[in-house]
mmCIF file of N, CA and C in Angstrom:
data_model
loop_
_atom_site.group_PDB
_atom_site.id
_atom_site.type_symbol
_atom_site.label_atom_id
_atom_site.label_comp_id
_atom_site.label_asym_id
_atom_site.label_seq_id
_atom_site.Cartn_x
_atom_site.Cartn_y
_atom_site.Cartn_z
ATOM 1 N N UNK A 1 0.837 -1.194 0.000
ATOM 2 C CA UNK A 1 0.000 0.000 0.000
ATOM 3 C C UNK A 1 0.873 1.245 0.000
ATOM 4 N N UNK A 2 0.568 2.208 -0.827
ATOM 5 C CA UNK A 2 1.322 3.461 -0.781
ATOM 6 C C UNK A 2 0.776 4.392 0.303
ATOM 7 N N UNK A 3 1.677 5.154 0.897
ATOM 8 C CA UNK A 3 1.310 6.228 1.817
ATOM 9 C C UNK A 3 1.504 7.547 1.082
ATOM 10 N N UNK A 4 0.577 8.473 1.254
ATOM 11 C CA UNK A 4 0.657 9.802 0.660
ATOM 12 C C UNK A 4 0.819 10.797 1.805
ATOM 13 N N UNK A 5 1.724 11.762 1.654
ATOM 14 C CA UNK A 5 1.914 12.752 2.712
ATOM 15 C C UNK A 5 2.225 14.114 2.103
ATOM 16 N N UNK A 6 1.745 15.152 2.778
ATOM 17 C CA UNK A 6 2.005 16.531 2.386
ATOM 18 C C UNK A 6 2.462 17.257 3.638
ATOM 19 N N UNK A 7 3.645 17.840 3.605
ATOM 20 C CA UNK A 7 4.122 18.556 4.784
ATOM 21 C C UNK A 7 5.579 18.940 4.700
ATOM 22 N N UNK A 8 6.144 19.224 5.869
ATOM 23 C CA UNK A 8 7.539 19.654 5.971
ATOM 24 C C UNK A 8 8.473 18.491 5.661
ATOM 25 N N UNK A 9 9.592 18.802 5.036
ATOM 26 C CA UNK A 9 10.534 17.741 4.693
ATOM 27 C C UNK A 9 11.639 17.556 5.721
ATOM 28 N N UNK A 10 11.708 18.423 6.738
ATOM 29 C CA UNK A 10 12.732 18.301 7.775
ATOM 30 C C UNK A 10 12.154 18.709 9.124
ATOM 31 N N UNK A 11 12.830 18.304 10.184
ATOM 32 C CA UNK A 11 12.372 18.644 11.530
ATOM 33 C C UNK A 11 12.616 20.121 11.832
ATOM 34 N N UNK A 12 13.729 20.664 11.377
ATOM 35 C CA UNK A 12 14.051 22.072 11.631
ATOM 36 C C UNK A 12 13.186 22.956 10.731
ATOM 37 N N UNK A 13 12.201 23.676 11.305
ATOM 38 C CA UNK A 13 11.289 24.465 10.471
ATOM 39 C C UNK A 13 11.975 25.570 9.676
ATOM 40 N N UNK A 14 13.082 26.088 10.179
ATOM 41 C CA UNK A 14 13.778 27.153 9.459
ATOM 42 C C UNK A 14 14.388 26.647 8.153
ATOM 43 N N UNK A 15 14.715 25.365 8.106
ATOM 44 C CA UNK A 15 15.342 24.787 6.915
ATOM 45 C C UNK A 15 14.387 23.902 6.126
ATOM 46 N N UNK A 16 13.151 23.801 6.585
ATOM 47 C CA UNK A 16 12.194 22.885 5.995
ATOM 48 C C UNK A 16 11.332 23.575 4.944
ATOM 49 N N UNK A 17 10.912 22.813 3.947
ATOM 50 C CA UNK A 17 9.998 23.310 2.916
ATOM 51 C C UNK A 17 8.859 22.310 2.746
ATOM 52 N N UNK A 18 7.757 22.774 2.160
ATOM 53 C CA UNK A 18 6.614 21.906 1.887
ATOM 54 C C UNK A 18 6.930 20.994 0.713
ATOM 55 N N UNK A 19 6.579 19.709 0.863
ATOM 56 C CA UNK A 19 6.722 18.725 -0.203
ATOM 57 C C UNK A 19 5.570 17.728 -0.117
ATOM 58 N N UNK A 20 5.321 17.071 -1.221
ATOM 59 C CA UNK A 20 4.364 15.975 -1.276
ATOM 60 C C UNK A 20 5.173 14.722 -1.559
ATOM 61 N N UNK A 21 4.865 13.622 -0.860
ATOM 62 C CA UNK A 21 5.598 12.394 -1.126
ATOM 63 C C UNK A 21 4.686 11.186 -1.128
ATOM 64 N N UNK A 22 5.137 10.168 -1.838
ATOM 65 C CA UNK A 22 4.471 8.878 -1.891
ATOM 66 C C UNK A 22 5.524 7.845 -1.546
ATOM 67 N N UNK A 23 5.178 6.959 -0.606
ATOM 68 C CA UNK A 23 6.116 5.915 -0.208
ATOM 69 C C UNK A 23 5.371 4.605 -0.007
ATOM 70 N N UNK A 24 6.094 3.531 -0.035
ATOM 71 C CA UNK A 24 5.506 2.228 0.231
ATOM 72 C C UNK A 24 5.356 2.087 1.739
ATOM 73 N N UNK A 25 4.193 1.648 2.188
ATOM 74 C CA UNK A 25 3.959 1.470 3.624
ATOM 75 C C UNK A 25 5.034 0.545 4.182
ATOM 76 N N UNK A 26 5.583 0.888 5.343
ATOM 77 C CA UNK A 26 6.664 0.067 5.906
ATOM 78 C C UNK A 26 6.186 -1.323 6.318
ATOM 79 N N UNK A 27 7.115 -2.251 6.300
ATOM 80 C CA UNK A 27 6.826 -3.609 6.745
ATOM 81 C C UNK A 27 6.731 -3.648 8.265
ATOM 82 N N UNK A 28 5.994 -4.574 8.770
ATOM 83 C CA UNK A 28 5.945 -4.780 10.212
ATOM 84 C C UNK A 28 7.236 -5.411 10.701
ATOM 85 N N UNK A 29 7.505 -5.301 11.975
ATOM 86 C CA UNK A 29 8.755 -5.831 12.530
ATOM 87 C C UNK A 29 8.805 -7.360 12.505
ATOM 88 N N UNK A 30 7.663 -8.009 12.317
ATOM 89 C CA UNK A 30 7.631 -9.468 12.292
ATOM 90 C C UNK A 30 7.715 -10.044 10.872
ATOM 91 N N UNK A 31 8.138 -9.226 9.903
ATOM 92 C CA UNK A 31 8.217 -9.676 8.508
ATOM 93 C C UNK A 31 9.330 -10.711 8.347
ATOM 94 N N UNK A 32 9.058 -11.683 7.502
ATOM 95 C CA UNK A 32 10.057 -12.717 7.216
ATOM 96 C C UNK A 32 11.075 -12.190 6.209
ATOM 97 N N UNK A 33 12.126 -12.950 6.012
ATOM 98 C CA UNK A 33 13.137 -12.583 5.024
ATOM 99 C C UNK A 33 12.572 -12.541 3.625
ATOM 100 N N UNK A 34 11.673 -13.476 3.309
ATOM 101 C CA UNK A 34 11.041 -13.496 1.991
ATOM 102 C C UNK A 34 10.159 -12.271 1.788
ATOM 103 N N UNK A 35 9.422 -11.886 2.828
ATOM 104 C CA UNK A 35 8.575 -10.693 2.740
ATOM 105 C C UNK A 35 9.424 -9.442 2.555
ATOM 106 N N UNK A 36 10.546 -9.387 3.234
ATOM 107 C CA UNK A 36 11.435 -8.229 3.099
ATOM 108 C C UNK A 36 12.027 -8.152 1.693
ATOM 109 N N UNK A 37 12.400 -9.281 1.130
ATOM 110 C CA UNK A 37 12.931 -9.319 -0.234
ATOM 111 C C UNK A 37 11.870 -8.855 -1.231
ATOM 112 N N UNK A 38 10.642 -9.351 -1.071
ATOM 113 C CA UNK A 38 9.542 -8.940 -1.959
ATOM 114 C C UNK A 38 9.260 -7.449 -1.803
ATOM 115 N N UNK A 39 9.292 -6.949 -0.583
ATOM 116 C CA UNK A 39 9.071 -5.525 -0.302
ATOM 117 C C UNK A 39 10.094 -4.671 -1.043
ATOM 118 N N UNK A 40 11.364 -5.036 -0.964
ATOM 119 C CA UNK A 40 12.421 -4.259 -1.619
ATOM 120 C C UNK A 40 12.278 -4.307 -3.149
ATOM 121 N N UNK A 41 11.896 -5.452 -3.688
ATOM 122 C CA UNK A 41 11.679 -5.550 -5.139
ATOM 123 C C UNK A 41 10.505 -4.671 -5.565
ATOM 124 N N UNK A 42 9.416 -4.716 -4.801
ATOM 125 C CA UNK A 42 8.255 -3.879 -5.117
ATOM 126 C C UNK A 42 8.605 -2.403 -5.021
ATOM 127 N N UNK A 43 9.349 -2.042 -3.994
ATOM 128 C CA UNK A 43 9.753 -0.648 -3.806
ATOM 129 C C UNK A 43 10.570 -0.168 -5.010
ATOM 130 N N UNK A 44 11.515 -0.987 -5.441
ATOM 131 C CA UNK A 44 12.347 -0.619 -6.594
ATOM 132 C C UNK A 44 11.510 -0.514 -7.866
ATOM 133 N N UNK A 45 10.538 -1.412 -8.038
ATOM 134 C CA UNK A 45 9.713 -1.394 -9.240
ATOM 135 C C UNK A 45 8.740 -0.209 -9.243
ATOM 136 N N UNK A 46 7.977 -0.060 -8.185
ATOM 137 C CA UNK A 46 6.926 0.956 -8.145
ATOM 138 C C UNK A 46 7.442 2.369 -7.894
ATOM 139 N N UNK A 47 8.572 2.489 -7.220
ATOM 140 C CA UNK A 47 9.079 3.809 -6.854
ATOM 141 C C UNK A 47 10.433 4.099 -7.496
ATOM 142 N N UNK A 48 10.701 3.472 -8.631
ATOM 143 C CA UNK A 48 12.000 3.620 -9.267
ATOM 144 C C UNK A 48 12.046 4.550 -10.465
ATOM 145 N N UNK A 49 10.937 5.212 -10.785
ATOM 146 C CA UNK A 49 10.927 6.100 -11.957
ATOM 147 C C UNK A 49 10.182 7.386 -11.618
ATOM 148 N N UNK A 50 10.667 8.513 -12.106
ATOM 149 C CA UNK A 50 9.962 9.775 -11.858
ATOM 150 C C UNK A 50 8.633 9.804 -12.602
ATOM 151 N N UNK A 51 7.792 10.730 -12.203
ATOM 152 C CA UNK A 51 6.486 10.831 -12.844
ATOM 153 C C UNK A 51 5.848 12.185 -12.620
ATOM 154 N N UNK A 52 4.533 12.175 -12.529
ATOM 155 C CA UNK A 52 3.764 13.408 -12.406
ATOM 156 C C UNK A 52 2.661 13.222 -11.376
ATOM 157 N N UNK A 53 2.453 14.255 -10.567
ATOM 158 C CA UNK A 53 1.301 14.306 -9.677
ATOM 159 C C UNK A 53 0.224 15.091 -10.412
ATOM 160 N N UNK A 54 -0.968 14.533 -10.488
ATOM 161 C CA UNK A 54 -2.084 15.188 -11.167
ATOM 162 C C UNK A 54 -3.155 15.486 -10.132
ATOM 163 N N UNK A 55 -3.506 16.755 -10.001
ATOM 164 C CA UNK A 55 -4.531 17.175 -9.049
ATOM 165 C C UNK A 55 -5.848 17.310 -9.793
ATOM 166 N N UNK A 56 -6.899 16.725 -9.204
ATOM 167 C CA UNK A 56 -8.208 16.659 -9.853
ATOM 168 C C UNK A 56 -9.244 17.315 -8.954
ATOM 169 N N UNK A 57 -10.122 18.113 -9.556
ATOM 170 C CA UNK A 57 -11.130 18.829 -8.771
ATOM 171 C C UNK A 57 -12.381 17.976 -8.565
ATOM 172 N N UNK A 58 -13.383 18.552 -7.921
ATOM 173 C CA UNK A 58 -14.618 17.822 -7.602
ATOM 174 C C UNK A 58 -15.431 17.444 -8.836
ATOM 175 N N UNK A 59 -15.160 18.084 -9.941
ATOM 176 C CA UNK A 59 -15.852 17.758 -11.194
ATOM 177 C C UNK A 59 -15.069 16.715 -12.008
ATOM 178 N N UNK A 60 -14.083 16.087 -11.385
ATOM 179 C CA UNK A 60 -13.217 15.088 -12.015
ATOM 180 C C UNK A 60 -12.413 15.653 -13.180
ATOM 181 N N UNK A 61 -12.059 16.942 -13.074
ATOM 182 C CA UNK A 61 -11.238 17.578 -14.103
ATOM 183 C C UNK A 61 -9.853 17.880 -13.529
ATOM 184 N N UNK A 62 -8.859 17.575 -14.350
ATOM 185 C CA UNK A 62 -7.482 17.870 -13.973
ATOM 186 C C UNK A 62 -7.291 19.381 -13.912
ATOM 187 N N UNK A 63 -6.660 19.878 -12.831
ATOM 188 C CA UNK A 63 -6.402 21.310 -12.775
ATOM 189 C C UNK A 63 -4.948 21.674 -12.493
ATOM 190 N N UNK A 64 -4.104 20.707 -12.195
ATOM 191 C CA UNK A 64 -2.694 21.024 -11.964
ATOM 192 C C UNK A 64 -1.859 19.756 -12.109
ATOM 193 N N UNK A 65 -0.637 19.947 -12.640
ATOM 194 C CA UNK A 65 0.357 18.870 -12.740
ATOM 195 C C UNK A 65 1.638 19.336 -12.073
ATOM 196 N N UNK A 66 2.238 18.438 -11.289
ATOM 197 C CA UNK A 66 3.483 18.742 -10.582
ATOM 198 C C UNK A 66 4.426 17.555 -10.780
ATOM 199 N N UNK A 67 5.675 17.795 -11.185
ATOM 200 C CA UNK A 67 6.619 16.674 -11.341
ATOM 201 C C UNK A 67 6.929 16.036 -9.986
ATOM 202 N N UNK A 68 7.148 14.728 -9.997
ATOM 203 C CA UNK A 68 7.542 14.008 -8.787
ATOM 204 C C UNK A 68 8.754 13.143 -9.141
ATOM 205 N N UNK A 69 9.769 13.179 -8.283
ATOM 206 C CA UNK A 69 11.049 12.530 -8.561
ATOM 207 C C UNK A 69 11.320 11.392 -7.593
ATOM 208 N N UNK A 70 12.224 10.500 -7.977
ATOM 209 C CA UNK A 70 12.661 9.399 -7.128
ATOM 210 C C UNK A 70 13.722 9.932 -6.162
ATOM 211 N N UNK A 71 13.621 9.553 -4.892
ATOM 212 C CA UNK A 71 14.629 9.949 -3.908
ATOM 213 C C UNK A 71 15.574 8.787 -3.643
ATOM 214 N N UNK A 72 16.670 9.073 -2.975
ATOM 215 C CA UNK A 72 17.636 8.042 -2.613
ATOM 216 C C UNK A 72 17.073 7.027 -1.625
ATOM 217 N N UNK A 73 16.030 7.395 -0.909
ATOM 218 C CA UNK A 73 15.446 6.468 0.075
ATOM 219 C C UNK A 73 14.296 5.652 -0.510
ATOM 220 N N UNK A 74 14.096 5.733 -1.827
ATOM 221 C CA UNK A 74 13.085 4.904 -2.471
ATOM 222 C C UNK A 74 11.662 5.421 -2.346
ATOM 223 N N UNK A 75 11.508 6.733 -2.312
ATOM 224 C CA UNK A 75 10.182 7.335 -2.309
ATOM 225 C C UNK A 75 10.045 8.206 -3.555
ATOM 226 N N UNK A 76 8.845 8.661 -3.816
ATOM 227 C CA UNK A 76 8.599 9.661 -4.854
ATOM 228 C C UNK A 76 8.281 10.959 -4.137
ATOM 229 N N UNK A 77 8.925 12.040 -4.549
ATOM 230 C CA UNK A 77 8.768 13.303 -3.832
ATOM 231 C C UNK A 77 8.816 14.481 -4.793
ATOM 232 N N UNK A 78 7.948 15.466 -4.529
ATOM 233 C CA UNK A 78 7.981 16.688 -5.335
ATOM 234 C C UNK A 78 9.143 17.552 -4.892
ATOM 235 N N UNK A 79 9.431 18.571 -5.686
ATOM 236 C CA UNK A 79 10.346 19.607 -5.240
ATOM 237 C C UNK A 79 9.618 20.507 -4.249
ATOM 238 N N UNK A 80 10.256 21.581 -3.887
ATOM 239 C CA UNK A 80 9.668 22.556 -2.953
ATOM 240 C C UNK A 80 8.351 23.085 -3.515
ATOM 241 N N UNK A 81 7.320 23.087 -2.669
ATOM 242 C CA UNK A 81 6.002 23.571 -3.085
ATOM 243 C C UNK A 81 5.781 24.997 -2.591
ATOM 244 N N UNK A 82 5.200 25.822 -3.435
ATOM 245 C CA UNK A 82 4.842 27.181 -3.040
ATOM 246 C C UNK A 82 3.534 27.133 -2.240
ATOM 247 N N UNK A 83 3.172 28.261 -1.648
ATOM 248 C CA UNK A 83 1.899 28.336 -0.914
ATOM 249 C C UNK A 83 0.718 27.986 -1.813
ATOM 250 N N UNK A 84 0.756 28.494 -3.034
ATOM 251 C CA UNK A 84 -0.321 28.239 -3.975
ATOM 252 C C UNK A 84 -0.417 26.754 -4.323
ATOM 253 N N UNK A 85 0.736 26.110 -4.484
ATOM 254 C CA UNK A 85 0.739 24.678 -4.783
ATOM 255 C C UNK A 85 0.228 23.860 -3.599
ATOM 256 N N UNK A 86 0.624 24.232 -2.384
ATOM 257 C CA UNK A 86 0.120 23.544 -1.192
ATOM 258 C C UNK A 86 -1.399 23.667 -1.138
ATOM 259 N N UNK A 87 -1.897 24.862 -1.412
ATOM 260 C CA UNK A 87 -3.354 25.068 -1.426
ATOM 261 C C UNK A 87 -4.010 24.207 -2.501
ATOM 262 N N UNK A 88 -3.369 24.072 -3.653
ATOM 263 C CA UNK A 88 -3.903 23.205 -4.707
ATOM 264 C C UNK A 88 -4.015 21.764 -4.228
ATOM 265 N N UNK A 89 -3.010 21.284 -3.506
ATOM 266 C CA UNK A 89 -3.053 19.924 -2.975
ATOM 267 C C UNK A 89 -4.189 19.775 -1.962
ATOM 268 N N UNK A 90 -4.344 20.748 -1.088
ATOM 269 C CA UNK A 90 -5.389 20.633 -0.060
ATOM 270 C C UNK A 90 -6.787 20.843 -0.634
ATOM 271 N N UNK A 91 -6.885 21.543 -1.774
ATOM 272 C CA UNK A 91 -8.182 21.762 -2.423
ATOM 273 C C UNK A 91 -8.597 20.620 -3.344
ATOM 274 N N UNK A 92 -7.653 19.794 -3.757
ATOM 275 C CA UNK A 92 -7.956 18.717 -4.701
ATOM 276 C C UNK A 92 -8.894 17.697 -4.073
ATOM 277 N N UNK A 93 -9.797 17.171 -4.878
ATOM 278 C CA UNK A 93 -10.653 16.101 -4.377
ATOM 279 C C UNK A 93 -10.024 14.735 -4.644
ATOM 280 N N UNK A 94 -9.092 14.693 -5.603
ATOM 281 C CA UNK A 94 -8.381 13.457 -5.908
ATOM 282 C C UNK A 94 -6.968 13.802 -6.332
ATOM 283 N N UNK A 95 -6.024 12.948 -5.931
ATOM 284 C CA UNK A 95 -4.631 13.112 -6.329
ATOM 285 C C UNK A 95 -4.192 11.821 -7.005
ATOM 286 N N UNK A 96 -3.654 11.956 -8.209
ATOM 287 C CA UNK A 96 -3.166 10.807 -8.967
ATOM 288 C C UNK A 96 -1.667 10.987 -9.190
ATOM 289 N N UNK A 97 -0.917 9.929 -8.961
ATOM 290 C CA UNK A 97 0.513 9.928 -9.232
ATOM 291 C C UNK A 97 0.752 8.908 -10.327
ATOM 292 N N UNK A 98 1.307 9.374 -11.441
ATOM 293 C CA UNK A 98 1.571 8.504 -12.590
ATOM 294 C C UNK A 98 3.065 8.435 -12.858
ATOM 295 N N UNK A 99 3.570 7.210 -13.007
ATOM 296 C CA UNK A 99 4.933 6.974 -13.454
ATOM 297 C C UNK A 99 4.836 6.015 -14.635
ATOM 298 N N UNK A 100 5.938 5.723 -15.310
ATOM 299 C CA UNK A 100 5.862 4.770 -16.423
ATOM 300 C C UNK A 100 5.419 3.369 -15.990
ATOM 301 N N UNK A 101 5.550 3.042 -14.705
ATOM 302 C CA UNK A 101 5.237 1.690 -14.251
ATOM 303 C C UNK A 101 3.944 1.557 -13.458
ATOM 304 N N UNK A 102 3.402 2.662 -12.923
ATOM 305 C CA UNK A 102 2.260 2.533 -12.020
ATOM 306 C C UNK A 102 1.454 3.823 -11.945
ATOM 307 N N UNK A 103 0.199 3.691 -11.535
ATOM 308 C CA UNK A 103 -0.656 4.838 -11.236
ATOM 309 C C UNK A 103 -1.204 4.631 -9.828
ATOM 310 N N UNK A 104 -0.970 5.615 -8.953
ATOM 311 C CA UNK A 104 -1.516 5.601 -7.596
ATOM 312 C C UNK A 104 -2.567 6.696 -7.507
ATOM 313 N N UNK A 105 -3.645 6.443 -6.770
ATOM 314 C CA UNK A 105 -4.668 7.464 -6.576
ATOM 315 C C UNK A 105 -5.100 7.497 -5.127
ATOM 316 N N UNK A 106 -5.447 8.685 -4.670
ATOM 317 C CA UNK A 106 -6.017 8.858 -3.345
ATOM 318 C C UNK A 106 -7.108 9.911 -3.430
ATOM 319 N N UNK A 107 -8.021 9.876 -2.522
ATOM 320 C CA UNK A 107 -9.131 10.816 -2.520
ATOM 321 C C UNK A 107 -8.800 12.114 -1.788
ATOM 322 N N UNK A 108 -7.554 12.362 -1.504
ATOM 323 C CA UNK A 108 -7.080 13.620 -0.923
ATOM 324 C C UNK A 108 -7.561 13.849 0.502
ATOM 325 N N UNK A 109 -7.447 15.083 0.959
ATOM 326 C CA UNK A 109 -7.671 15.416 2.367
ATOM 327 C C UNK A 109 -9.084 15.126 2.857
ATOM 328 N N UNK A 110 -10.059 15.460 2.066
ATOM 329 C CA UNK A 110 -11.444 15.351 2.549
ATOM 330 C C UNK A 110 -11.831 13.917 2.878
ATOM 331 N N UNK A 111 -11.195 12.956 2.242
ATOM 332 C CA UNK A 111 -11.515 11.556 2.518
ATOM 333 C C UNK A 111 -10.572 10.958 3.554
ATOM 334 N N UNK A 112 -9.600 11.737 4.009
ATOM 335 C CA UNK A 112 -8.699 11.269 5.053
ATOM 336 C C UNK A 112 -7.592 10.347 4.591
ATOM 337 N N UNK A 113 -7.387 10.167 3.280
ATOM 338 C CA UNK A 113 -6.349 9.255 2.823
ATOM 339 C C UNK A 113 -5.014 9.951 2.549
ATOM 340 N N UNK A 114 -4.978 11.261 2.653
ATOM 341 C CA UNK A 114 -3.733 12.016 2.513
ATOM 342 C C UNK A 114 -3.321 12.487 3.889
ATOM 343 N N UNK A 115 -2.132 12.098 4.311
ATOM 344 C CA UNK A 115 -1.630 12.493 5.618
ATOM 345 C C UNK A 115 -1.044 13.902 5.510
ATOM 346 N N UNK A 116 -1.626 14.832 6.247
ATOM 347 C CA UNK A 116 -1.145 16.218 6.234
ATOM 348 C C UNK A 116 -0.318 16.453 7.483
ATOM 349 N N UNK A 117 0.968 16.736 7.280
ATOM 350 C CA UNK A 117 1.884 16.921 8.403
ATOM 351 C C UNK A 117 1.990 18.412 8.717
ATOM 352 N N UNK A 118 1.029 18.944 9.448
ATOM 353 C CA UNK A 118 1.042 20.364 9.761
ATOM 354 C C UNK A 118 1.620 20.678 11.121
ATOM 355 N N UNK A 119 2.113 19.681 11.828
ATOM 356 C CA UNK A 119 2.632 19.881 13.177
ATOM 357 C C UNK A 119 3.855 20.790 13.174
ATOM 358 N N UNK A 120 4.612 20.731 12.098
ATOM 359 C CA UNK A 120 5.832 21.537 12.017
ATOM 360 C C UNK A 120 5.601 22.716 11.088
ATOM 361 N N UNK A 121 5.988 23.911 11.520
ATOM 362 C CA UNK A 121 5.789 25.076 10.647
ATOM 363 C C UNK A 121 6.860 25.122 9.558
ATOM 364 N N UNK A 122 6.496 24.722 8.378
ATOM 365 C CA UNK A 122 7.445 24.757 7.267
ATOM 366 C C UNK A 122 7.805 26.211 6.947
ATOM 367 N N UNK A 123 9.020 26.386 6.447
ATOM 368 C CA UNK A 123 9.424 27.704 5.996
ATOM 369 C C UNK A 123 8.516 28.111 4.841
ATOM 370 N N UNK A 124 8.135 29.355 4.800
ATOM 371 C CA UNK A 124 7.257 29.800 3.716
ATOM 372 C C UNK A 124 8.081 30.171 2.500
ATOM 373 N N UNK A 125 7.679 29.693 1.339
ATOM 374 C CA UNK A 125 8.423 29.970 0.113
ATOM 375 C C UNK A 125 8.328 31.433 -0.288
#
Protein backbone atom coordinates (compact mmCIF):
# COMPACT_ATOMS: atom_id res chain seq x y z
CA UNK A 1 0.00 0.00 0.00
CA UNK A 2 1.32 3.46 -0.78
CA UNK A 3 1.31 6.23 1.82
CA UNK A 4 0.66 9.80 0.66
CA UNK A 5 1.91 12.75 2.71
CA UNK A 6 2.01 16.53 2.39
CA UNK A 7 4.12 18.56 4.78
CA UNK A 8 7.54 19.65 5.97
CA UNK A 9 10.53 17.74 4.69
CA UNK A 10 12.73 18.30 7.77
CA UNK A 11 12.37 18.64 11.53
CA UNK A 12 14.05 22.07 11.63
CA UNK A 13 11.29 24.47 10.47
CA UNK A 14 13.78 27.15 9.46
CA UNK A 15 15.34 24.79 6.91
CA UNK A 16 12.19 22.88 6.00
CA UNK A 17 10.00 23.31 2.92
CA UNK A 18 6.61 21.91 1.89
CA UNK A 19 6.72 18.72 -0.20
CA UNK A 20 4.36 15.98 -1.28
CA UNK A 21 5.60 12.39 -1.13
CA UNK A 22 4.47 8.88 -1.89
CA UNK A 23 6.12 5.91 -0.21
CA UNK A 24 5.51 2.23 0.23
CA UNK A 25 3.96 1.47 3.62
CA UNK A 26 6.66 0.07 5.91
CA UNK A 27 6.83 -3.61 6.75
CA UNK A 28 5.94 -4.78 10.21
CA UNK A 29 8.75 -5.83 12.53
CA UNK A 30 7.63 -9.47 12.29
CA UNK A 31 8.22 -9.68 8.51
CA UNK A 32 10.06 -12.72 7.22
CA UNK A 33 13.14 -12.58 5.02
CA UNK A 34 11.04 -13.50 1.99
CA UNK A 35 8.58 -10.69 2.74
CA UNK A 36 11.44 -8.23 3.10
CA UNK A 37 12.93 -9.32 -0.23
CA UNK A 38 9.54 -8.94 -1.96
CA UNK A 39 9.07 -5.52 -0.30
CA UNK A 40 12.42 -4.26 -1.62
CA UNK A 41 11.68 -5.55 -5.14
CA UNK A 42 8.26 -3.88 -5.12
CA UNK A 43 9.75 -0.65 -3.81
CA UNK A 44 12.35 -0.62 -6.59
CA UNK A 45 9.71 -1.39 -9.24
CA UNK A 46 6.93 0.96 -8.15
CA UNK A 47 9.08 3.81 -6.85
CA UNK A 48 12.00 3.62 -9.27
CA UNK A 49 10.93 6.10 -11.96
CA UNK A 50 9.96 9.78 -11.86
CA UNK A 51 6.49 10.83 -12.84
CA UNK A 52 3.76 13.41 -12.41
CA UNK A 53 1.30 14.31 -9.68
CA UNK A 54 -2.08 15.19 -11.17
CA UNK A 55 -4.53 17.18 -9.05
CA UNK A 56 -8.21 16.66 -9.85
CA UNK A 57 -11.13 18.83 -8.77
CA UNK A 58 -14.62 17.82 -7.60
CA UNK A 59 -15.85 17.76 -11.19
CA UNK A 60 -13.22 15.09 -12.01
CA UNK A 61 -11.24 17.58 -14.10
CA UNK A 62 -7.48 17.87 -13.97
CA UNK A 63 -6.40 21.31 -12.77
CA UNK A 64 -2.69 21.02 -11.96
CA UNK A 65 0.36 18.87 -12.74
CA UNK A 66 3.48 18.74 -10.58
CA UNK A 67 6.62 16.67 -11.34
CA UNK A 68 7.54 14.01 -8.79
CA UNK A 69 11.05 12.53 -8.56
CA UNK A 70 12.66 9.40 -7.13
CA UNK A 71 14.63 9.95 -3.91
CA UNK A 72 17.64 8.04 -2.61
CA UNK A 73 15.45 6.47 0.07
CA UNK A 74 13.08 4.90 -2.47
CA UNK A 75 10.18 7.33 -2.31
CA UNK A 76 8.60 9.66 -4.85
CA UNK A 77 8.77 13.30 -3.83
CA UNK A 78 7.98 16.69 -5.33
CA UNK A 79 10.35 19.61 -5.24
CA UNK A 80 9.67 22.56 -2.95
CA UNK A 81 6.00 23.57 -3.09
CA UNK A 82 4.84 27.18 -3.04
CA UNK A 83 1.90 28.34 -0.91
CA UNK A 84 -0.32 28.24 -3.98
CA UNK A 85 0.74 24.68 -4.78
CA UNK A 86 0.12 23.54 -1.19
CA UNK A 87 -3.35 25.07 -1.43
CA UNK A 88 -3.90 23.20 -4.71
CA UNK A 89 -3.05 19.92 -2.98
CA UNK A 90 -5.39 20.63 -0.06
CA UNK A 91 -8.18 21.76 -2.42
CA UNK A 92 -7.96 18.72 -4.70
CA UNK A 93 -10.65 16.10 -4.38
CA UNK A 94 -8.38 13.46 -5.91
CA UNK A 95 -4.63 13.11 -6.33
CA UNK A 96 -3.17 10.81 -8.97
CA UNK A 97 0.51 9.93 -9.23
CA UNK A 98 1.57 8.50 -12.59
CA UNK A 99 4.93 6.97 -13.45
CA UNK A 100 5.86 4.77 -16.42
CA UNK A 101 5.24 1.69 -14.25
CA UNK A 102 2.26 2.53 -12.02
CA UNK A 103 -0.66 4.84 -11.24
CA UNK A 104 -1.52 5.60 -7.60
CA UNK A 105 -4.67 7.46 -6.58
CA UNK A 106 -6.02 8.86 -3.35
CA UNK A 107 -9.13 10.82 -2.52
CA UNK A 108 -7.08 13.62 -0.92
CA UNK A 109 -7.67 15.42 2.37
CA UNK A 110 -11.44 15.35 2.55
CA UNK A 111 -11.51 11.56 2.52
CA UNK A 112 -8.70 11.27 5.05
CA UNK A 113 -6.35 9.25 2.82
CA UNK A 114 -3.73 12.02 2.51
CA UNK A 115 -1.63 12.49 5.62
CA UNK A 116 -1.15 16.22 6.23
CA UNK A 117 1.88 16.92 8.40
CA UNK A 118 1.04 20.36 9.76
CA UNK A 119 2.63 19.88 13.18
CA UNK A 120 5.83 21.54 12.02
CA UNK A 121 5.79 25.08 10.65
CA UNK A 122 7.44 24.76 7.27
CA UNK A 123 9.42 27.70 6.00
CA UNK A 124 7.26 29.80 3.72
CA UNK A 125 8.42 29.97 0.11
